[in-house]
Coordinates of C-alpha atoms and ligand atoms in Angstrom, one line a residue:
M1211 CA 53.3 100.4 104.1
A1212 CA 53.4 97.7 106.8
I1213 CA 51.8 98.2 110.1
D1214 CA 54.3 98.9 112.9
Y1215 CA 53.3 97.1 116.0
Q1216 CA 56.5 98.1 117.9
E1217 CA 55.1 101.6 118.3
R1218 CA 53.0 102.6 121.2
I1219 CA 50.4 103.5 118.7
P1220 CA 50.3 100.8 115.9
N1221 CA 50.2 102.6 112.6
N1222 CA 51.1 102.5 108.9
V1223 CA 51.5 106.2 108.5
D1224 CA 55.1 106.5 109.6
L1225 CA 54.0 108.2 112.8
G1226 CA 57.5 108.1 114.2
S1227 CA 58.7 110.6 111.7
N1228 CA 56.2 113.2 112.9
R1229 CA 57.1 113.8 116.5
T1230 CA 54.5 116.6 117.1
L1231 CA 51.7 114.5 115.8
Q1232 CA 52.9 111.4 117.7
R1233 CA 53.1 113.3 121.0
A1234 CA 49.6 114.7 120.5
L1235 CA 48.2 111.3 119.8
E1236 CA 50.1 109.8 122.7
H1237 CA 48.5 112.4 124.8
W1238 CA 45.0 111.5 123.5
Q1239 CA 45.6 107.7 124.0
P1240 CA 45.1 107.6 127.8
E1241 CA 42.0 109.7 127.4
F1242 CA 40.6 107.2 124.9
L1243 CA 41.4 104.3 127.3
K1244 CA 39.7 106.1 130.2
W1245 CA 36.7 106.6 127.9
W1246 CA 36.8 102.9 126.9
Q1247 CA 36.9 101.7 130.6
G1248 CA 34.1 104.1 131.6
M1249 CA 31.8 104.1 128.6
G1250 CA 32.7 100.9 126.7
P1251 CA 31.3 97.4 127.4
T1252 CA 30.6 97.0 131.1
D1253 CA 32.1 94.2 133.2
F1254 CA 34.0 92.3 130.4
Q1255 CA 37.2 94.2 130.4
A1256 CA 39.1 91.3 132.1
S1257 CA 37.7 88.6 129.8
D1258 CA 39.8 87.1 127.0
V1259 CA 38.0 87.7 123.7
Y1260 CA 38.8 86.0 120.4
L1261 CA 39.3 89.1 118.4
R1262 CA 40.8 89.9 115.0
T1263 CA 43.4 92.6 114.7
A1264 CA 44.5 94.3 111.5
T1265 CA 48.0 93.2 110.4
S1266 CA 48.1 94.8 107.0
V1267 CA 45.7 96.8 104.9
D1268 CA 45.6 94.5 101.9
A1269 CA 42.1 93.3 100.8
K1270 CA 43.2 89.8 101.6
G1271 CA 44.7 88.4 104.7
W1272 CA 44.8 91.6 106.8
A1273 CA 43.7 90.0 110.0
T1274 CA 45.1 87.8 112.8
Y1275 CA 43.0 86.2 115.5
G1276 CA 43.7 85.5 119.1
H1277 CA 42.3 85.9 122.6
V1278 CA 42.9 89.4 124.0
R1279 CA 41.5 91.5 126.8
M1280 CA 39.7 94.4 125.2
P1281 CA 41.6 97.2 126.9
E1282 CA 44.8 95.6 125.4
Y1283 CA 43.4 95.6 121.9
R1284 CA 45.9 97.3 119.6
W1285 CA 44.0 100.3 118.4
G1286 CA 45.9 102.2 115.8
I1287 CA 46.0 104.2 112.6
F1288 CA 45.6 102.3 109.4
L1289 CA 45.1 103.8 106.0
A1290 CA 44.8 102.1 102.7
D1291 CA 47.9 102.4 100.6
R1292 CA 48.4 105.6 98.7
D1293 CA 47.9 105.6 94.9
P1294 CA 50.4 108.3 93.6
N1295 CA 48.3 108.7 90.4
R1296 CA 45.0 109.3 92.1
K1297 CA 43.0 112.1 90.6
I1298 CA 39.8 114.0 91.7
G1299 CA 37.0 111.7 90.5
F1300 CA 34.0 114.1 90.4
G1301 CA 32.8 117.7 90.6
D1302 CA 34.2 120.9 89.3
E1303 CA 37.8 119.9 89.9
F1304 CA 37.5 116.6 88.1
G1305 CA 40.8 115.2 86.8
K1306 CA 43.1 117.4 88.9
D1307 CA 45.5 115.9 91.5
V1308 CA 43.9 114.9 94.8
W1309 CA 44.8 116.9 97.9
Q1310 CA 47.4 115.7 100.4
Q1311 CA 46.6 118.7 102.7
V1312 CA 43.3 120.4 103.5
P1313 CA 42.6 123.3 101.2
G1314 CA 41.9 126.4 103.4
E1315 CA 38.6 127.1 101.7
H1316 CA 37.3 123.6 102.6
R1317 CA 38.7 123.3 106.0
S1318 CA 35.6 123.9 108.1
V1319 CA 33.4 121.7 106.0
L1320 CA 35.9 118.8 106.0
R1321 CA 36.4 119.2 109.7
R1322 CA 32.6 119.1 110.3
L1323 CA 32.2 115.9 108.1
I1324 CA 35.0 114.2 109.9
V1325 CA 33.7 115.1 113.3
T1326 CA 30.2 114.0 112.4
Q1327 CA 31.4 110.6 111.2
G1328 CA 33.8 110.3 114.1
D1329 CA 31.0 111.0 116.6
T1330 CA 29.0 108.0 115.5
E1331 CA 31.8 105.5 116.2
P1332 CA 32.1 105.9 120.0
A1333 CA 28.4 106.6 120.2
S1334 CA 27.5 103.1 119.0
V1335 CA 29.9 101.6 121.6
E1336 CA 28.1 103.6 124.3
Q1337 CA 24.7 102.5 123.0
Q1338 CA 25.6 98.8 123.1
R1339 CA 27.5 98.9 126.4
L1340 CA 25.1 96.7 128.4
L1341 CA 24.4 94.1 125.7
G1342 CA 27.2 91.8 126.9
H1343 CA 25.1 90.8 129.9
T1344 CA 22.4 89.3 127.8
A1345 CA 24.3 87.7 124.8
P1346 CA 22.5 84.6 123.4
S1347 CA 25.9 82.8 123.1
L1348 CA 29.6 83.2 123.5
Y1349 CA 29.8 83.4 119.7
D1350 CA 27.5 86.4 119.7
L1351 CA 29.2 88.0 122.7
R1352 CA 32.5 87.8 120.7
N1353 CA 30.9 89.4 117.7
L1354 CA 29.5 92.3 119.8
F1355 CA 32.9 93.0 121.2
Q1356 CA 34.6 92.8 117.8
V1357 CA 32.2 95.4 116.5
N1358 CA 32.8 97.5 119.6
V1359 CA 36.6 97.5 119.4
E1360 CA 36.5 98.2 115.7
E1361 CA 34.1 101.2 116.2
G1362 CA 36.8 102.3 118.7
R1363 CA 39.4 102.0 116.0
H1364 CA 37.2 104.0 113.6
L1365 CA 37.2 106.7 116.2
W1366 CA 41.1 106.5 116.1
A1367 CA 40.9 106.9 112.4
M1368 CA 39.0 110.1 112.5
V1369 CA 41.0 111.5 115.4
Y1370 CA 44.2 110.9 113.4
L1371 CA 42.8 113.1 110.7
L1372 CA 41.7 115.8 113.1
H1373 CA 45.1 115.8 114.9
G1374 CA 47.2 115.4 111.7
Y1375 CA 45.5 117.9 109.5
F1376 CA 43.4 120.4 111.5
G1377 CA 45.9 121.8 114.1
R1378 CA 44.6 123.2 117.3
D1379 CA 40.8 123.1 116.5
G1380 CA 41.3 119.5 115.3
R1381 CA 42.7 118.6 118.7
E1382 CA 39.8 120.3 120.5
E1383 CA 37.3 118.4 118.3
A1384 CA 39.1 115.1 119.2
E1385 CA 38.7 115.8 122.9
Q1386 CA 35.0 116.6 122.3
L1387 CA 34.6 113.2 120.6
L1388 CA 35.2 111.7 124.1
G1389 CA 33.2 114.4 125.9
R1390 CA 29.8 113.9 124.2
H1391 CA 27.9 110.8 125.3
S1392 CA 25.1 108.8 123.8
G1393 CA 21.8 109.7 125.4
S1394 CA 23.3 112.5 127.6
I1395 CA 20.9 115.4 128.3
D1396 CA 23.7 118.0 128.5
N1397 CA 26.1 116.8 125.9
P1398 CA 24.5 114.2 123.6
R1399 CA 25.9 112.7 120.4
I1400 CA 25.4 114.7 117.2
L1401 CA 22.9 112.5 115.4
G1402 CA 19.6 111.4 116.8
T1403 CA 19.7 107.7 116.1
F1404 CA 23.0 107.5 118.1
N1405 CA 21.3 108.6 121.2
E1406 CA 18.8 105.7 121.3
P1407 CA 19.9 103.0 123.8
I1408 CA 20.1 99.5 122.3
S1409 CA 18.9 97.3 125.0
D1410 CA 18.0 94.0 123.3
W1411 CA 19.8 91.8 120.7
L1412 CA 17.1 92.1 118.1
S1413 CA 17.7 95.8 118.1
F1414 CA 21.4 95.2 118.0
F1415 CA 21.1 93.0 114.9
M1416 CA 18.8 95.6 113.3
F1417 CA 21.3 98.3 114.1
T1418 CA 24.2 96.4 112.6
Y1419 CA 22.1 95.6 109.5
F1420 CA 20.6 99.0 108.9
T1421 CA 22.6 101.6 110.8
D1422 CA 26.0 100.2 110.2
R1423 CA 25.0 100.0 106.5
D1424 CA 24.3 103.7 106.6
G1425 CA 27.9 103.9 107.9
K1426 CA 29.0 101.9 104.9
F1427 CA 27.4 104.3 102.4
Q1428 CA 28.7 107.4 104.2
L1429 CA 32.2 105.9 104.2
K1430 CA 31.8 105.0 100.5
S1431 CA 31.0 108.6 99.7
L1432 CA 33.9 109.9 101.8
A1433 CA 36.2 107.2 100.2
E1434 CA 35.7 109.2 97.0
S1435 CA 36.9 112.5 98.6
S1436 CA 39.6 114.6 97.0
F1437 CA 41.1 114.9 100.4
D1438 CA 43.3 111.8 99.9
P1439 CA 44.1 111.0 103.6
L1440 CA 40.3 110.9 104.3
A1441 CA 39.6 108.7 101.3
R1442 CA 42.3 106.2 102.3
T1443 CA 41.2 106.2 105.9
C1444 CA 37.6 105.4 104.8
Q1445 CA 38.7 102.7 102.3
F1446 CA 40.3 100.7 105.1
M1447 CA 37.3 101.3 107.5
L1448 CA 35.0 99.8 104.9
T1449 CA 36.8 96.5 105.1
E1450 CA 36.2 96.4 108.9
E1451 CA 32.6 97.6 108.5
A1452 CA 31.7 94.6 106.3
H1453 CA 31.9 92.4 109.4
H1454 CA 29.4 94.6 111.3
M1455 CA 26.8 94.1 108.6
F1456 CA 27.6 90.4 108.5
V1457 CA 26.7 90.3 112.2
G1458 CA 23.4 92.0 111.4
E1459 CA 22.4 90.0 108.4
T1460 CA 23.3 86.6 109.9
G1461 CA 21.8 87.7 113.3
I1462 CA 18.4 88.5 111.8
G1463 CA 18.6 85.5 109.5
R1464 CA 19.2 83.2 112.6
V1465 CA 16.2 84.8 114.4
V1466 CA 14.0 84.1 111.4
K1467 CA 15.3 80.6 111.1
R1468 CA 14.6 79.8 114.7
T1469 CA 11.1 81.2 114.4
L1470 CA 10.4 79.1 111.3
E1471 CA 11.6 76.0 113.2
V1472 CA 9.1 76.8 115.9
M1473 CA 6.3 77.5 113.4
Q1474 CA 6.9 74.2 111.7
E1475 CA 7.0 72.4 115.0
I1476 CA 3.6 73.8 116.2
G1477 CA 2.2 73.9 112.6
S1478 CA 1.0 77.5 113.1
D1479 CA 2.1 81.0 112.3
D1480 CA 0.0 82.5 115.1
P1481 CA 2.2 85.1 116.8
E1482 CA 0.9 84.3 120.3
A1483 CA 1.6 80.6 119.8
V1484 CA 5.1 81.4 118.5
R1485 CA 5.8 83.5 121.6
K1486 CA 4.6 80.7 123.9
M1487 CA 7.4 78.7 122.4
G1488 CA 9.9 81.4 123.2
A1489 CA 10.6 82.6 119.7
I1490 CA 10.1 86.0 118.1
D1491 CA 7.1 86.0 115.8
L1492 CA 7.7 87.3 112.2
P1493 CA 5.3 90.3 112.6
T1494 CA 7.4 91.5 115.5
V1495 CA 10.6 91.2 113.4
Q1496 CA 8.8 93.2 110.7
R1497 CA 8.0 96.0 113.2
Y1498 CA 11.5 96.2 114.4
L1499 CA 12.7 96.3 110.8
N1500 CA 10.3 99.2 110.1
F1501 CA 11.6 101.1 113.1
W1502 CA 15.3 100.8 112.3
F1503 CA 15.1 101.1 108.5
S1504 CA 13.1 104.4 108.8
S1505 CA 15.4 105.8 111.4
S1506 CA 18.5 104.9 109.5
L1507 CA 17.1 106.6 106.3
D1508 CA 17.1 109.9 108.1
L1509 CA 20.9 109.7 108.6
F1510 CA 21.4 110.5 104.9
G1511 CA 20.1 114.0 105.4
A1512 CA 17.6 116.1 103.4
D1513 CA 16.6 114.7 100.0
S1514 CA 17.1 118.2 98.4
S1515 CA 20.3 119.7 99.8
S1516 CA 22.4 122.6 98.8
N1517 CA 25.1 121.4 101.1
A1518 CA 25.2 118.1 99.3
A1519 CA 25.5 120.0 96.0
S1520 CA 28.4 122.0 97.2
Y1521 CA 30.2 119.0 98.7
F1522 CA 29.9 117.3 95.3
A1523 CA 30.9 120.4 93.3
N1524 CA 33.9 120.9 95.5
G1525 CA 35.0 117.3 95.4
I1526 CA 34.6 116.8 99.1
K1527 CA 32.0 114.0 99.2
G1528 CA 31.1 111.9 96.1
R1529 CA 28.5 109.3 95.3
P1530 CA 29.2 105.8 96.5
D1531 CA 31.1 103.9 93.8
E1532 CA 31.5 107.1 91.7
A1533 CA 33.4 105.2 89.0
Q1534 CA 30.1 103.4 88.0
Y1535 CA 28.7 106.7 86.7
E1536 CA 29.4 108.0 83.2
D1537 CA 29.1 111.7 84.0
H1538 CA 31.2 112.8 86.9
L1539 CA 30.2 116.4 86.7
A1540 CA 26.4 115.8 87.1
E1541 CA 25.9 119.4 86.0
A1542 CA 23.1 119.3 83.5
Q1543 CA 21.2 116.3 84.9
T1544 CA 18.1 116.4 87.0
Y1545 CA 16.6 114.1 89.5
E1546 CA 12.8 113.4 89.8
L1547 CA 12.0 113.6 93.4
E1548 CA 8.6 112.5 94.8
I1549 CA 7.3 114.9 97.5
P1550 CA 4.0 115.3 99.3
D1551 CA 1.7 117.6 97.3
G1552 CA 0.2 119.0 100.5
K1553 CA -3.3 117.7 99.6
G1554 CA -2.8 114.1 100.6
G1555 CA -1.2 113.0 97.3
V1556 CA 2.2 112.8 95.7
A1557 CA 3.9 115.4 93.4
V1558 CA 7.1 115.2 91.5
E1559 CA 9.8 117.9 91.8
S1560 CA 12.6 118.1 89.3
L1561 CA 15.9 118.8 91.2
P1562 CA 19.3 119.6 89.8
M1563 CA 21.2 116.3 90.2
R1564 CA 23.8 117.8 92.5
N1565 CA 21.2 118.8 95.0
A1566 CA 19.8 115.3 95.0
M1567 CA 23.1 113.5 96.0
N1568 CA 21.8 112.6 99.5
E1569 CA 18.8 110.9 97.8
V1570 CA 21.0 109.2 95.2
T1571 CA 23.1 107.7 98.1
R1572 CA 20.0 106.8 100.0
Q1573 CA 18.5 104.9 97.0
A1574 CA 21.8 103.0 96.7
Y1575 CA 21.5 102.1 100.4
V1576 CA 17.9 100.9 99.9
R1577 CA 19.0 98.6 97.1
D1578 CA 21.7 97.2 99.4
C1579 CA 19.2 96.7 102.2
E1580 CA 17.0 94.6 99.9
V1581 CA 19.6 91.9 99.5
G1582 CA 19.2 90.5 103.0
I1583 CA 15.4 90.8 102.8
T1584 CA 15.3 88.6 99.7
R1585 CA 17.5 86.0 101.4
W1586 CA 15.3 85.9 104.5
N1587 CA 12.2 85.6 102.5
R1588 CA 13.7 82.7 100.6
T1589 CA 14.1 80.8 103.9
I1590 CA 10.5 81.7 104.9
A1591 CA 9.1 80.4 101.5
K1592 CA 11.3 77.3 101.7
A1593 CA 9.8 76.5 105.1
G1594 CA 6.4 76.6 103.5
F1595 CA 5.0 79.8 104.9
S1596 CA 3.5 82.7 103.0
F1597 CA 4.8 85.6 105.1
S1598 CA 7.3 87.9 103.6
L1599 CA 9.4 90.6 105.2
Q1600 CA 9.4 93.9 103.5
L1601 CA 11.2 97.2 103.6
P1602 CA 8.7 100.0 104.2
S1603 CA 8.5 102.9 101.8
T1604 CA 11.2 105.5 102.2
R1605 CA 8.3 107.9 102.9
F1606 CA 7.3 106.0 106.0
R1607 CA 7.9 107.6 109.5
R1608 CA 10.5 110.1 108.3
S1609 CA 11.8 112.9 110.5
I1610 CA 14.1 114.5 107.9
G1611 CA 13.5 115.3 104.3
S1612 CA 10.4 116.1 102.2
W1613 CA 8.3 113.4 103.9
A1614 CA 9.0 114.6 107.5
G1615 CA 5.7 115.4 109.1
T1616 CA 3.6 113.7 106.4
P1617 CA 2.2 110.5 107.9
T1618 CA 2.1 107.5 105.5
D1619 CA 1.4 103.8 105.8
P1620 CA 4.3 101.4 105.3
A1621 CA 3.5 101.3 101.6
G1622 CA 4.1 105.1 101.4
T1623 CA 0.5 106.1 100.9
P1624 CA -0.2 109.5 102.6
I1625 CA -2.7 109.1 105.4
S1626 CA -4.2 111.2 108.2
A1627 CA -2.4 111.6 111.5
E1628 CA -5.3 109.7 113.1
A1629 CA -4.9 106.8 110.7
F1630 CA -1.2 106.7 111.5
E1631 CA -1.9 106.5 115.2
A1632 CA -4.4 103.8 114.6
G1633 CA -1.9 101.8 112.5
R1634 CA 1.1 102.4 114.8
A1635 CA 0.7 99.2 116.9
Q1636 CA 0.6 97.2 113.7
W1637 CA 3.6 98.9 112.1
L1638 CA 6.1 99.7 114.9
P1639 CA 7.3 97.9 118.0
T1640 CA 4.8 98.3 120.8
E1641 CA 5.6 98.4 124.5
T1642 CA 4.3 94.8 124.7
D1643 CA 6.6 93.8 121.8
R1644 CA 9.6 95.4 123.5
A1645 CA 8.8 93.9 126.9
Y1646 CA 8.4 90.4 125.2
V1647 CA 11.8 90.7 123.4
Q1648 CA 13.4 92.0 126.5
S1649 CA 12.1 89.0 128.5
L1650 CA 14.0 86.7 126.1
M1651 CA 17.3 88.4 126.8
Q1652 CA 18.8 85.9 129.2
P1653 CA 22.6 85.3 128.9
V1654 CA 23.8 82.0 127.6
T1655 CA 27.5 81.5 128.4
E1656 CA 28.0 77.7 128.0
I1657 CA 30.3 76.8 125.1
G1658 CA 28.4 76.1 121.9
K1659 CA 24.9 76.7 123.5
M1660 CA 22.4 79.2 122.0
A1661 CA 19.4 81.0 123.5
G1662 CA 16.1 79.5 122.5
W1663 CA 15.1 82.5 120.3
I1664 CA 18.0 82.3 117.8
A1665 CA 19.4 79.5 115.7
P1666 CA 23.1 78.7 115.8
P1667 CA 25.3 80.2 113.0
D1668 CA 26.2 78.1 110.0
R1669 CA 29.9 78.3 110.9
G1670 CA 32.2 79.8 113.5
I1671 CA 34.6 82.7 113.3
N1672 CA 37.9 82.2 111.4
S1673 CA 37.2 78.4 110.8
Q1674 CA 36.8 77.7 114.5
P1675 CA 33.9 75.4 115.3
V1676 CA 30.6 77.0 116.6
P1677 CA 31.2 75.3 120.0
Y1678 CA 34.4 77.2 120.9
E1679 CA 35.3 79.4 123.8
Y1680 CA 35.0 82.7 121.9
V1681 CA 35.1 84.5 125.2
R1682 CA 36.9 83.3 128.3
L1683 CA 34.9 85.0 130.9
A1684 CA 36.9 86.4 133.8
Ligands
LIG1842 FE1 32.3 102.4 112.3
LIG1843 FE1 30.2 99.7 112.2

């Protein structure tokens, strides 16, 4: 169904035919805008930003580009088209018709999943609200705002489901999504990672590479859901999410590229010498990577989980790309999970496969994270240096799962708490690292110019040149 932009709330769900829902959402809309003005990007609300807006939900050609003020962005409700033949793809109800309404027995679980997903969307906008003041270029500033408005739209997507399918308690939850705030003492966001402020652009690129990618895998699991409106919502969100990870991957890639240029220029890989030239030394990049990767791993939940097993059994949340598996029941299989043996070593526990679904998803995520690492390492090798960036072990610095509370080194070898503390400055960003990176965060707002710590992108957005007025500052 085509997107109707004549409506106050752009949508492709024929909102006009459901007056009650339309009124409820029209009531929520000004609250959302109030939140955006108060908690969204500071000080850039009057600037014209070169943004893309969804015009259809096809895989190809769904976007138009143009300069808009962010508060005038056409947030709306877009679902992937309905497949009338879609069947439940996994679990005990495999092969039956998918649900167009929420089954009573799964209501509270589905609501909780939607709320948890929905909460991360405005949270990330709040985390990033000050970054606009230190953007390394207008190109980057535009990308930040594109990510922000789309996270706002993802919030709309979840709020539509809450309003449309969960009645009164859904409406209350939708209000709460604007009531909690990232980092708030009294009313914080639900997940820990989303309460950490993101105050520098290296962290922003790490966040969009690692944490938005967690989002991708959560959405992929929910895109398999038997609750069809949720599946279709997530399918379309995934197309938007791809840009966020592009921002992360190219952002880190450009940092590495600039650092390599400096290393070649000075003929040295000495971190101090690299810093004197105003670039970010590769060991610091590695420490940021260790931090954000390990914190994003926790978002997948416990590695052995009876909740995950029941989500799978009941067809609520599947595995990413469920179609690639042969056995969609996963009833008789087991998963060999490595856990600490309590004596400083590693033991193997055999889990029923359904209980290991979080871990299965996490491992798919780790493989996806490797892609960028390989690419960056290729540039490093090509530049003639022997350094290589690496993902730490999934056991490293975990707060959730079997390895929570068991210190390991980045290779995953269990070590004493003292040894961990001794290694910390080598493995994780130090105060000095953070202060150095922060010192580089000076805004560059001239058309086509880049800050000295990052290389220009290979190409601009939507075939525009890199020197282009991606943001017309007010
Ligand atoms: Fe999102
Ligand atoms: Fe995202």
